[in-house]
mmCIF file of C-alpha atoms and ligand atoms in Angstrom:
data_model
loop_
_atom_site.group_PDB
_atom_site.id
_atom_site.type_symbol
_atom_site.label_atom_id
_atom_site.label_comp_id
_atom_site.label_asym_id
_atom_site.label_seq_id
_atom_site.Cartn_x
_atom_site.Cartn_y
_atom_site.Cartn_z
ATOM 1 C CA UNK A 1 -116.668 25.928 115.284
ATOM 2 C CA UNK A 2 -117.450 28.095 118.406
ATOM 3 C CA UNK A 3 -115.370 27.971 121.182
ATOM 4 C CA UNK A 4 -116.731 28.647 125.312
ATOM 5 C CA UNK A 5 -113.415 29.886 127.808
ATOM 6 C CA UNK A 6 -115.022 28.575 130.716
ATOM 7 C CA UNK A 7 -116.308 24.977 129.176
ATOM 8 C CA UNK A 8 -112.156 24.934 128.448
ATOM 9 C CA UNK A 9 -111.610 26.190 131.966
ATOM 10 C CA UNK A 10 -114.443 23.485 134.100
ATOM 11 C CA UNK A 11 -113.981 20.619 132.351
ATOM 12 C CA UNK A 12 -111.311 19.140 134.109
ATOM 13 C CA UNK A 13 -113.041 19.299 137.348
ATOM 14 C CA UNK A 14 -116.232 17.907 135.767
ATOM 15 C CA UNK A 15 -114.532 14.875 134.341
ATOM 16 C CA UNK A 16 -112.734 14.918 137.965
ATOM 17 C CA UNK A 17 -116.121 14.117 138.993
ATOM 18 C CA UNK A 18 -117.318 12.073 136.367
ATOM 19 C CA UNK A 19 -114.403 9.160 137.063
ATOM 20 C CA UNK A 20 -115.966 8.899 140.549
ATOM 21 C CA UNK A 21 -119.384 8.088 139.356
ATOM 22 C CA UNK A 22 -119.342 6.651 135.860
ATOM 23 C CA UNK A 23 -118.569 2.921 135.452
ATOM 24 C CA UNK A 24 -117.439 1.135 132.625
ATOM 25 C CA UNK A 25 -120.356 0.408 130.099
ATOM 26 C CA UNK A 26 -122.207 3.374 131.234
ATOM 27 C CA UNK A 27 -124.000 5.527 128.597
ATOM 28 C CA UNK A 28 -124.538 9.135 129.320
ATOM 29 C CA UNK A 29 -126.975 11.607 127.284
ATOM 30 C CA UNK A 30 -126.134 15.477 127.303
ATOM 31 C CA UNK A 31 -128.774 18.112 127.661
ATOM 32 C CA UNK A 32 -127.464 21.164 125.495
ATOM 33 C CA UNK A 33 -124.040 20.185 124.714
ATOM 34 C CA UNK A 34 -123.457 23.574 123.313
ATOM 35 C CA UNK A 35 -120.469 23.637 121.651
ATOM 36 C CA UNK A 36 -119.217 20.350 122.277
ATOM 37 C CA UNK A 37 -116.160 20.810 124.266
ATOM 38 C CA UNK A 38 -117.399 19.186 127.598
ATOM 39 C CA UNK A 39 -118.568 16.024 125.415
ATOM 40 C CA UNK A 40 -115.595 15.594 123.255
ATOM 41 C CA UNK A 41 -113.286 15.887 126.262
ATOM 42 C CA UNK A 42 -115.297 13.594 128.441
ATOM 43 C CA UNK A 43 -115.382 10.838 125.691
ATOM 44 C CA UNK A 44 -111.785 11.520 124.836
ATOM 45 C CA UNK A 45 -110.478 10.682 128.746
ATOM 46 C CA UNK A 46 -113.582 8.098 130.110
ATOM 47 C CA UNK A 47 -113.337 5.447 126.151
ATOM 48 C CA UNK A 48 -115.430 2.650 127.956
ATOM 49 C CA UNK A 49 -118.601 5.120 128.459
ATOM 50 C CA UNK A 50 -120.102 5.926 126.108
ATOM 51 C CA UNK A 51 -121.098 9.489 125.237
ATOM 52 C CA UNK A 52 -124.881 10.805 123.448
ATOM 53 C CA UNK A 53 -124.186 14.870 122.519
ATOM 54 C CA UNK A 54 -127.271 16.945 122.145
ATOM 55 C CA UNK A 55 -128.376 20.229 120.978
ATOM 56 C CA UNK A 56 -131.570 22.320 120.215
ATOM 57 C CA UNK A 57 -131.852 22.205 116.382
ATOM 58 C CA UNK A 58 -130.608 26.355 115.657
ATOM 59 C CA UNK A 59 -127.362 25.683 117.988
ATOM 60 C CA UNK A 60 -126.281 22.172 116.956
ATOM 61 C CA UNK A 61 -123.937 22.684 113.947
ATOM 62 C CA UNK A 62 -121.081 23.488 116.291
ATOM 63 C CA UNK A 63 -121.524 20.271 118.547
ATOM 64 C CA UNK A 64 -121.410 17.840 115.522
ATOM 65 C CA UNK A 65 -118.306 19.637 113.844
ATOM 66 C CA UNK A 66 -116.453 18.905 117.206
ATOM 67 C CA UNK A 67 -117.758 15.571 117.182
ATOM 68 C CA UNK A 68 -116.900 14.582 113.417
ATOM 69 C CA UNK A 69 -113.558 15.912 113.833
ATOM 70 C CA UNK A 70 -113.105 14.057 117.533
ATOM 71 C CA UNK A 71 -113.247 10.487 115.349
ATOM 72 C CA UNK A 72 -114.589 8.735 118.556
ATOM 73 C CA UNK A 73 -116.200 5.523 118.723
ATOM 74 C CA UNK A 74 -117.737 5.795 122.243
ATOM 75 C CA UNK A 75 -119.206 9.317 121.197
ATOM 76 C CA UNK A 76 -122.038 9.499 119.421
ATOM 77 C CA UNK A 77 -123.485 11.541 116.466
ATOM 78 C CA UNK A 78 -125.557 14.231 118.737
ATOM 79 C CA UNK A 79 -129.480 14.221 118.802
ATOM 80 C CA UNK A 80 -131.292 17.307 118.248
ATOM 81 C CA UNK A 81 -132.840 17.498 121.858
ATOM 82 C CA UNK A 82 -135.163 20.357 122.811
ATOM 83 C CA UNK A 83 -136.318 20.287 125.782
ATOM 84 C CA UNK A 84 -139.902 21.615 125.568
ATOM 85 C CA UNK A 85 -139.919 18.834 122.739
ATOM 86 C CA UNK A 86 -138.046 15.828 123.171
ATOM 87 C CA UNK A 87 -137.439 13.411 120.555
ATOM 88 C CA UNK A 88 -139.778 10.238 120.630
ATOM 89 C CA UNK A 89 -137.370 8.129 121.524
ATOM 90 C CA UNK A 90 -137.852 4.775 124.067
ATOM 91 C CA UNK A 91 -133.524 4.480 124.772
ATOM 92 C CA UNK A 92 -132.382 5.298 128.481
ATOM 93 C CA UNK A 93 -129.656 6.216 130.099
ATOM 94 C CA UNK A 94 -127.559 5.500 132.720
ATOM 95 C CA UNK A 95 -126.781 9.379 133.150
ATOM 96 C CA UNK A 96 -128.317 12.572 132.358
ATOM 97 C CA UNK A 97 -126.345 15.429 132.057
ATOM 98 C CA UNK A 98 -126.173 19.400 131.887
ATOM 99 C CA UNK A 99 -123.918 21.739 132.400
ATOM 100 C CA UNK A 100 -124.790 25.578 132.576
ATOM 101 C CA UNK A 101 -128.413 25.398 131.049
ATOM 102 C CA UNK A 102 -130.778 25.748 133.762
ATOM 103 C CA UNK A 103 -129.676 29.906 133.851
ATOM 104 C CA UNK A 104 -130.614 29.922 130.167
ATOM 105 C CA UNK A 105 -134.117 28.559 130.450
ATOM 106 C CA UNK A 106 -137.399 29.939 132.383
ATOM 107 C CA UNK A 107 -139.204 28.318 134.701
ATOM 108 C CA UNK A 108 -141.412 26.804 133.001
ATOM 109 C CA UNK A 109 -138.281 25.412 130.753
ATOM 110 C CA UNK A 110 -137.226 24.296 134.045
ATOM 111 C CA UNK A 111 -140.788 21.750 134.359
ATOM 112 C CA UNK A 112 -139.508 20.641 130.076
ATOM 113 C CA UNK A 113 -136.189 19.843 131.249
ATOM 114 C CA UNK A 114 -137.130 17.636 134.342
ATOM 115 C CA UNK A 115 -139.770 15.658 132.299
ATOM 116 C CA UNK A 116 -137.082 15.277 129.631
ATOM 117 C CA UNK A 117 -134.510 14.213 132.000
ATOM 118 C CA UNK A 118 -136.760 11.724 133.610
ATOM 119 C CA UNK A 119 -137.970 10.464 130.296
ATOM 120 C CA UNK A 120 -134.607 9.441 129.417
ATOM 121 C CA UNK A 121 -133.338 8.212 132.686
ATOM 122 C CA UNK A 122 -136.479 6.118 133.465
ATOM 123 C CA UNK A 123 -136.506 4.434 137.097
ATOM 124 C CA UNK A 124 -132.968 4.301 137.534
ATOM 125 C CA UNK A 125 -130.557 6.245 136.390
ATOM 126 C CA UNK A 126 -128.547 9.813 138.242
ATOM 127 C CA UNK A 127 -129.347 13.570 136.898
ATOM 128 C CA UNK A 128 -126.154 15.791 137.236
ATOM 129 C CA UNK A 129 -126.931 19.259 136.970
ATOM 130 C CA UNK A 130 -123.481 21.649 136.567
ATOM 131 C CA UNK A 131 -123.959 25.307 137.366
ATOM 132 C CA UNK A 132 -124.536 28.363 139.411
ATOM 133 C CA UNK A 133 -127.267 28.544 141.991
ATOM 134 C CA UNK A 134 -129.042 30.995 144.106
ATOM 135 C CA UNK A 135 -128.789 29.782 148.134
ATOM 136 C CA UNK A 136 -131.730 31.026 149.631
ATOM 137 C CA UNK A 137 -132.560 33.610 146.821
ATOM 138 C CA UNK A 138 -128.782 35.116 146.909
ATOM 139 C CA UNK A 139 -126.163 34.990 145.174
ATOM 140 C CA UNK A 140 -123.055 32.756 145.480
ATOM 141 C CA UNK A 141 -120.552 35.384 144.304
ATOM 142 C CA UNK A 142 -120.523 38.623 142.734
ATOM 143 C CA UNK A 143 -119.289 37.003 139.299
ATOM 144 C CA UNK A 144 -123.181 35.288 139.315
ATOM 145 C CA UNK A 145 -124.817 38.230 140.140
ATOM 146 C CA UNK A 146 -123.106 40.468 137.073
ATOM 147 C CA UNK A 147 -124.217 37.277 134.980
ATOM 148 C CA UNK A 148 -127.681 37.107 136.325
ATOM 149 C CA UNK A 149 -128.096 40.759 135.390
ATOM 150 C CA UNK A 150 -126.301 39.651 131.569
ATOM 151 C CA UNK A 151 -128.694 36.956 131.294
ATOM 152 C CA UNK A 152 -131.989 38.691 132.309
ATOM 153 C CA UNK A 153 -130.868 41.791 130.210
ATOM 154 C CA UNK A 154 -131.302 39.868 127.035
ATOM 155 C CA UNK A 155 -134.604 37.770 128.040
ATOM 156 C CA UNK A 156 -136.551 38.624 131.436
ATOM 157 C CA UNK A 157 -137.358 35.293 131.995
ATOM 158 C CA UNK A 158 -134.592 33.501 132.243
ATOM 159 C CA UNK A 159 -131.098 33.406 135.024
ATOM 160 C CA UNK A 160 -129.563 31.829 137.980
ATOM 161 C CA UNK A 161 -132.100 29.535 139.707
ATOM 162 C CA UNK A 162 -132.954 29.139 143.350
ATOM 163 C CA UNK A 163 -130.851 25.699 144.603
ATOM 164 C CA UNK A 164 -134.497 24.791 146.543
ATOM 165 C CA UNK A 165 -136.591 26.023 143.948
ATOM 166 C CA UNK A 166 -134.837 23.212 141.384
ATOM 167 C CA UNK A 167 -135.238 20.497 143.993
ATOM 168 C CA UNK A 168 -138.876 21.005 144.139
ATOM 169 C CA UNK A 169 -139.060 20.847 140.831
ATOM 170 C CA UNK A 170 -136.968 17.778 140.112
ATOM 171 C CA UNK A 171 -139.150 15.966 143.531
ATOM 172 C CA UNK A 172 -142.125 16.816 141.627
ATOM 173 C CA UNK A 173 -141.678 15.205 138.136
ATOM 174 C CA UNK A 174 -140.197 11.954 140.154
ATOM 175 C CA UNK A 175 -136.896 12.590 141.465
ATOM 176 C CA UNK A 176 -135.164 12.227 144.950
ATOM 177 C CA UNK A 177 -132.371 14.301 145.799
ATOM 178 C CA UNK A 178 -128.824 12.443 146.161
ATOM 179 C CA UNK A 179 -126.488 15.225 146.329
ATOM 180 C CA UNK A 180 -124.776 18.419 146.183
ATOM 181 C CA UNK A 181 -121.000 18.759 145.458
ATOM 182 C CA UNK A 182 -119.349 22.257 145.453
ATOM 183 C CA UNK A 183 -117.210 22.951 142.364
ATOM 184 C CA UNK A 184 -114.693 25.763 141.635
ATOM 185 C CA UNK A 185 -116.245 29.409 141.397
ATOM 186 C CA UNK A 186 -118.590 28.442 143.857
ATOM 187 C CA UNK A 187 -120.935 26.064 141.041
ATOM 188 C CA UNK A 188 -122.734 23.344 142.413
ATOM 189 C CA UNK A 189 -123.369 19.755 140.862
ATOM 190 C CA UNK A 190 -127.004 18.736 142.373
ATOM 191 C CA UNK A 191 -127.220 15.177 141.614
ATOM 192 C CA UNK A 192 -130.731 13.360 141.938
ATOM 193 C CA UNK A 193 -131.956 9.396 141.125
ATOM 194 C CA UNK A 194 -134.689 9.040 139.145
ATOM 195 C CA UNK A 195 -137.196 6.792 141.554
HETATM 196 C C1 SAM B 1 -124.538 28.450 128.510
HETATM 197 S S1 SAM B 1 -124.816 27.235 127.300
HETATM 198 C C2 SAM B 1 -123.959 25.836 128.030
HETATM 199 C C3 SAM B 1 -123.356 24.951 126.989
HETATM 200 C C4 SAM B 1 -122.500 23.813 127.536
HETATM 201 N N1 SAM B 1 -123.317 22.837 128.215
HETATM 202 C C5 SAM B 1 -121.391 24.332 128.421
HETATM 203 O O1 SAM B 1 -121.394 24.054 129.610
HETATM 204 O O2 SAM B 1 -120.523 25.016 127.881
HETATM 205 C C6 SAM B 1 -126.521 26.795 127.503
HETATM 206 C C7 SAM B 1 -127.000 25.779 126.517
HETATM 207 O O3 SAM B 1 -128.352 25.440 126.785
HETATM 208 C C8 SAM B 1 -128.967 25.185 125.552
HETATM 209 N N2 SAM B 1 -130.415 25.303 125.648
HETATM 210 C C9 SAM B 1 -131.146 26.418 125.885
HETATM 211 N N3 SAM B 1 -132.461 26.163 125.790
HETATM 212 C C10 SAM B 1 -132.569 24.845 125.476
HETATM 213 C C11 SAM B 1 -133.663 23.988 125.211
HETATM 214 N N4 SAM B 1 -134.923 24.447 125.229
HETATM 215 N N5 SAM B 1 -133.425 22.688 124.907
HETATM 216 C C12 SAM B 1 -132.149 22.223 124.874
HETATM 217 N N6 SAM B 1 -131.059 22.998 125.111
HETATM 218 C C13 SAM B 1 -131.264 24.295 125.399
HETATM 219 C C14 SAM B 1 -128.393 26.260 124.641
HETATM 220 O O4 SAM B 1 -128.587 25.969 123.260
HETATM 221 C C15 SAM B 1 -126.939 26.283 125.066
HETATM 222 O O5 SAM B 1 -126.134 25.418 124.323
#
């Protein structure tokens, strides 16, 4: 089962966040759950919500071991959920989320994830995007620019996205901006409402 230091080292802050939003009853879908630690933990502290784990189909092993050995009843089997094809699936959600993804996509990922989001979210429901951004085209710290330069090393098209460049994006495929809430290690959460 992989393991991710700094999805141990977040998580408490996310679900800080999480407890504020989330109301009983709620049902929240996860865009690239990776290895499972943020989903497992969530579902493990928040029992009334109820937790949907998802994966692209050549990195999901790791996110259902986690989940068959969690034993959870509010957290479900994950989906295999890619976002340039989503699965044909009519269920929504009260809550989309992702942590750390957008810096592994392109831009043109970045358009997939948005329509996926909003497919799943429908008229109503809250996007919560974890993660480092660019603020007007610069870097929030000088740990995001050594893993902007990591990321783009291995494929040219991906890294750290431009905070304004992402809310055009999500305005475009039906979104309005709600929110942004600064994290620890200067991350952001941008939250939006699908309209
Ligand atoms: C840096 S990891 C973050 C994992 C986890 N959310 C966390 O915070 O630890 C980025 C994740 O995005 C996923 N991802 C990349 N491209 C994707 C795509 N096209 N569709 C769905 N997930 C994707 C990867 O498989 C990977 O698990």
């Amino acid at each position: 089962m992989k393991f991710i230091q700094a999805a141990e080292n977040n998580k408490t802050e996310i679900l800080r966040f999480f407890k504020k939003i989330v109301k009983s009853g709620d049902i929240v879908l996860e865009i690239g759950s990776g290895t499972g630690q943020h989903i497992v933990y969530f579902a493990s502290k928040m029992k009334d919500v109820v937790w949907q784990p998802s994966e692209k189909g050549d990195n999901i092993t790791s996110v259902e071991q986690r989940v068959n050995k969690a034993k959870l009843v509010n957290l479900n089997k994950p989906w295999v959920v890619d976002i340039g094809c989503p699965p044909n699936s009519n269920q929504l959600f009260n809550f989309v989320y992702a942590s750390n993804v957008l810096q592994c996509i392109s831009l043109k990922e970045l358009g997939h994830f948005m329509f996926t989001a909003r497919k799943f979210l429908g008229n109503r429901g809250i996007l919560v995007i974890y993660g480092p951004f660019l603020r007007e085209g610069k870097y929030a710290s000088v740990g995001d620019n050594l893993l902007d330069n990591y990321l783009k090393i291995r494929n040219t098209e991906i890294g750290i996205k431009n905070l304004g460049f992402v809310r055009e994006t999500a305005k475009s495929y039906g979104f309005e901006f709600l929110d942004t809430v600064s994290m620890e290690k200067n991350n952001l959460i941008l939250l939006f409402t699908a309209v």
